[in-house]
PDB file of C-alpha atoms in Angstrom:
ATOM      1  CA  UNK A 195     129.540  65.034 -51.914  1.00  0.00           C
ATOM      2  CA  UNK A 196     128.209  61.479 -51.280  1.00  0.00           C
ATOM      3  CA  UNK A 197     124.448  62.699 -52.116  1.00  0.00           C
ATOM      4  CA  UNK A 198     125.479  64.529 -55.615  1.00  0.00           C
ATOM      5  CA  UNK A 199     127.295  60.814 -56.368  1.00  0.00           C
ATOM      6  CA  UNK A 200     124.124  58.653 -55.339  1.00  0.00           C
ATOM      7  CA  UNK A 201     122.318  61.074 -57.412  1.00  0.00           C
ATOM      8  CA  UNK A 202     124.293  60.392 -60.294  1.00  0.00           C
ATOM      9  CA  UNK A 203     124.383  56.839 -59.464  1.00  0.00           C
ATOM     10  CA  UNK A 204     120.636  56.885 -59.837  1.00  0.00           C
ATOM     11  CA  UNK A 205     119.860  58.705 -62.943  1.00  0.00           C
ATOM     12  CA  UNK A 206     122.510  56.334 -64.463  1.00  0.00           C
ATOM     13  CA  UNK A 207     120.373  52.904 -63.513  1.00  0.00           C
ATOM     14  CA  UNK A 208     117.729  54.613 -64.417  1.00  0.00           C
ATOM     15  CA  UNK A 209     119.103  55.486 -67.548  1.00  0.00           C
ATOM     16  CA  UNK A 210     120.127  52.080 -68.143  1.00  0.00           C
ATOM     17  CA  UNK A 211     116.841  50.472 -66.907  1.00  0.00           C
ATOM     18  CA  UNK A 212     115.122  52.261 -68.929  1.00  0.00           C
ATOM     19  CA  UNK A 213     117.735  51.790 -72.319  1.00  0.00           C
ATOM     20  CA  UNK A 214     117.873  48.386 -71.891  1.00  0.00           C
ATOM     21  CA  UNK A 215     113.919  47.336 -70.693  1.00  0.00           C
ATOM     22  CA  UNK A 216     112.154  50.531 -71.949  1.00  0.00           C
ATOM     23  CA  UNK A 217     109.751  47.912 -73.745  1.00  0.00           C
ATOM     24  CA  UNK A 218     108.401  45.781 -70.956  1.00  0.00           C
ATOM     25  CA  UNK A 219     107.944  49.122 -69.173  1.00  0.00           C
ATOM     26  CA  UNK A 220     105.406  50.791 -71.601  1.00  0.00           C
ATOM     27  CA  UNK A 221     103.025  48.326 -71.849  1.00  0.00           C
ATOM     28  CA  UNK A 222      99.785  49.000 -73.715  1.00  0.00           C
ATOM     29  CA  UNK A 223      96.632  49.011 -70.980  1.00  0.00           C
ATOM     30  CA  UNK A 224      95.633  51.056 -67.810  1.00  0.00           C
ATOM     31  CA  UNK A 225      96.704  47.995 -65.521  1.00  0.00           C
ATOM     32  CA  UNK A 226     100.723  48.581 -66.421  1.00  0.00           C
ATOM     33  CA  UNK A 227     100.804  52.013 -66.475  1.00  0.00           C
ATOM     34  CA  UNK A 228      98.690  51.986 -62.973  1.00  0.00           C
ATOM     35  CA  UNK A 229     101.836  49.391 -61.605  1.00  0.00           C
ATOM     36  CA  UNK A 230     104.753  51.849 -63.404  1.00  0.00           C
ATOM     37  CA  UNK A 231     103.653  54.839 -60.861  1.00  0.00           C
ATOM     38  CA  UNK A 232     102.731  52.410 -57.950  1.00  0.00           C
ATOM     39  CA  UNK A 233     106.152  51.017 -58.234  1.00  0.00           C
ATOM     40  CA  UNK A 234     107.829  54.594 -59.269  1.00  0.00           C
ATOM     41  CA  UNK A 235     106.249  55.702 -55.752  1.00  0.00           C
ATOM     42  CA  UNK A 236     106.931  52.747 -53.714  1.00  0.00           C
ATOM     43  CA  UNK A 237     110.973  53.017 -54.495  1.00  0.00           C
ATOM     44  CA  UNK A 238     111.221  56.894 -54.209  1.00  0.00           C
ATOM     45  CA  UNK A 239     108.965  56.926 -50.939  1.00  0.00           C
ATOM     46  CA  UNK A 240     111.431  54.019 -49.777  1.00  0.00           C
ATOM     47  CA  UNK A 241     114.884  55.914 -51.121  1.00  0.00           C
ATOM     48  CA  UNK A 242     113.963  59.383 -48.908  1.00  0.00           C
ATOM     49  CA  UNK A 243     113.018  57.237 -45.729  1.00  0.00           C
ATOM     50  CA  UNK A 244     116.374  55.258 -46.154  1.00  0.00           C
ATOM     51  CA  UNK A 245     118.151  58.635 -47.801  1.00  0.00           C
ATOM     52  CA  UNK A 246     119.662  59.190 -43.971  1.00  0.00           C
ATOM     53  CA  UNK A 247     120.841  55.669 -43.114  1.00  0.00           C
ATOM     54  CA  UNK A 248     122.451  55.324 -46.945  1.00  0.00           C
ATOM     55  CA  UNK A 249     124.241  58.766 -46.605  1.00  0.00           C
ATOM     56  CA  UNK A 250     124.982  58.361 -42.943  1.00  0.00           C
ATOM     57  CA  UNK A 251     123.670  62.022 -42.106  1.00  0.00           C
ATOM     58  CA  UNK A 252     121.378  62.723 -38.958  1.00  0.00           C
ATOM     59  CA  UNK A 253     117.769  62.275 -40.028  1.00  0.00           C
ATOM     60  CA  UNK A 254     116.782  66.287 -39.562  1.00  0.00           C
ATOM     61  CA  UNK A 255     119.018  66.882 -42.424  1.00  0.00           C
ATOM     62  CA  UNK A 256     117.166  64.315 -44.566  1.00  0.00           C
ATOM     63  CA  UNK A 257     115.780  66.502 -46.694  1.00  0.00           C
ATOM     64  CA  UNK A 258     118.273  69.045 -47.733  1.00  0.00           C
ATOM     65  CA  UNK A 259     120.315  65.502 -48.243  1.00  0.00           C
ATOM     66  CA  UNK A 260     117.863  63.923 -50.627  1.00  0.00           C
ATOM     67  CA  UNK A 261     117.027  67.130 -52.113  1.00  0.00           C
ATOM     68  CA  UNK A 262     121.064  66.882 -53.710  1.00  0.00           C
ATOM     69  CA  UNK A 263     120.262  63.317 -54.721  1.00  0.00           C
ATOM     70  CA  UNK A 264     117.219  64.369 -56.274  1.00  0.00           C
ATOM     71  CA  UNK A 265     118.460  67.512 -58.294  1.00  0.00           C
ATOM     72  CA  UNK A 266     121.096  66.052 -60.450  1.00  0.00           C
ATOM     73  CA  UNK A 267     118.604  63.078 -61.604  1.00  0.00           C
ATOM     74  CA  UNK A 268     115.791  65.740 -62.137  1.00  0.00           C
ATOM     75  CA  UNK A 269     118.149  67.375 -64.105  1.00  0.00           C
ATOM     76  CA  UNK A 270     119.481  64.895 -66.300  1.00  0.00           C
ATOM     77  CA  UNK A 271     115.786  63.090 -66.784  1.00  0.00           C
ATOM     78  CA  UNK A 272     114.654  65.881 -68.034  1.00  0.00           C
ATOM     79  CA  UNK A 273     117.870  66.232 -71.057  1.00  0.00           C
ATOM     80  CA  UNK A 274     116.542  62.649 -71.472  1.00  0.00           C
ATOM     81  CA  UNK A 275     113.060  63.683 -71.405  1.00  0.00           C
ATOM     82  CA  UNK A 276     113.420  67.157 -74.102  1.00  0.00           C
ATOM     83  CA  UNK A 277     115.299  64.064 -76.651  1.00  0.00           C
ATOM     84  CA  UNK A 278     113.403  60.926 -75.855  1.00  0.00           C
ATOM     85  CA  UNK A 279     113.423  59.584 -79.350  1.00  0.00           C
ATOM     86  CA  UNK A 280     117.384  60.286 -79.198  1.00  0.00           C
ATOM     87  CA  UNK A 281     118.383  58.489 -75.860  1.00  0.00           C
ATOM     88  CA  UNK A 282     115.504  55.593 -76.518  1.00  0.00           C
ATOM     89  CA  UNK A 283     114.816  54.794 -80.191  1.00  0.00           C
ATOM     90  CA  UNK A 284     113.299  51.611 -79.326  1.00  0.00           C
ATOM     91  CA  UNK A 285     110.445  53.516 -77.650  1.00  0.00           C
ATOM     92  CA  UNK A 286     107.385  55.221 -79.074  1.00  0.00           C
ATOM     93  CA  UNK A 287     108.582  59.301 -78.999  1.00  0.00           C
ATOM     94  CA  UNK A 288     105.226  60.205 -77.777  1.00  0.00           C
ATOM     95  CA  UNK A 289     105.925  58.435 -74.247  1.00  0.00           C
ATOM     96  CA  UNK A 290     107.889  61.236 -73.515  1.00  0.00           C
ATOM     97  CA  UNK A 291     105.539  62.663 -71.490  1.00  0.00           C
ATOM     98  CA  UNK A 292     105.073  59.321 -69.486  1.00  0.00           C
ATOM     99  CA  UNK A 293     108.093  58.758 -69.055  1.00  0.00           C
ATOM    100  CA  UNK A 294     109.179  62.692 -67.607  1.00  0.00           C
ATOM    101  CA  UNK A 295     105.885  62.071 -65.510  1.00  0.00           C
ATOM    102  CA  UNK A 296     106.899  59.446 -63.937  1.00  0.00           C
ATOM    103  CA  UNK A 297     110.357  60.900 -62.973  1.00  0.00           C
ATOM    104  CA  UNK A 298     108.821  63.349 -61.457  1.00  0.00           C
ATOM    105  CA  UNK A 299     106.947  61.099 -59.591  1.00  0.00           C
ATOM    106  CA  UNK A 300     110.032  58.953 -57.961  1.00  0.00           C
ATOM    107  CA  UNK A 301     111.659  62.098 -57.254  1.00  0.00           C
ATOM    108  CA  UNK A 302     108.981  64.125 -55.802  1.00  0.00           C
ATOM    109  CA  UNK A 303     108.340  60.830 -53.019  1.00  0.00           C
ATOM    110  CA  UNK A 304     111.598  60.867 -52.323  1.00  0.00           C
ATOM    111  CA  UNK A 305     111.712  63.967 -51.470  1.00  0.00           C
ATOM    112  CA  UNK A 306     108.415  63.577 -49.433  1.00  0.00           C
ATOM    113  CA  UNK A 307     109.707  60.601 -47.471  1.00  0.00           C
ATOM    114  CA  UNK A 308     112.947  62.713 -46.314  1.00  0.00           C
ATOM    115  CA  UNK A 309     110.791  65.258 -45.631  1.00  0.00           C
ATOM    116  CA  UNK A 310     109.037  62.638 -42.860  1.00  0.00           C
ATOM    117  CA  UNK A 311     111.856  61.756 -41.703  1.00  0.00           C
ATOM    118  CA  UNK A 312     113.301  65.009 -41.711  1.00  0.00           C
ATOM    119  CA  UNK A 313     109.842  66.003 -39.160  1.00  0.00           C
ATOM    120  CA  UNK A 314     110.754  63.630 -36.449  1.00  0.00           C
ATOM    121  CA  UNK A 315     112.943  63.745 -33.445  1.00  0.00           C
TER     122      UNK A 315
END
């Protein structure tokens, strides 16, 4: 239960991040989108190496334990994503495609860090 609740937990902030700063995250340029999936990667490589020691489960179940924190945000990014101009009207509609991209992107190194930590001993 604990990993479907952080999941939640994290699509909300990101929700909220995104409602509330969606500006200063779409940035015209190469240089802030480059930073947006540097960051996106650093904090999802960092939540599925920590995924064990914040759900207090033995690290060889890492992954099926960040795979349900990962599934419910997926999920709900993606309702986001399909009504983009809905959720954020500040925001240009056609960043949709950023913005699902770079959910994806979090998620999938989560789920790559528990998978490394899922590997070891």
């Amino acid at each position: 239960m604990k990993p479907l609740v952080l999941g939640f937990s994290i699509a909300a902030a990101i929700f909220a991040l995104f409602w509330l700063a969606g500006p200063w995250f779409f940035l015209e340029g190469r240089r802030p989108f480059q930073i947006n999936f540097v960051a996106g990667a650093a904090l999802g490589l960092l939540l599925g190496l920590s995924a064990p020691r914040i759900l207090n489960v033995p690290a060889r179940k890492a992954a099926g334990a960040m795979a349900l924190v990962a599934v419910p945000g997926m999920l709900i990014m993606a309702a986001v994503g399909s009504h983009f101009a809905v959720f954020f009207p500040d925001l240009n509609p056609s960043l949709d495609k950023v913005f699902g991209s770079l959910m994806l992107w979090f998620y999938g190194f989560g789920l790559a860090g528990a998978l490394w930590r899922a590997r070891g001993p």
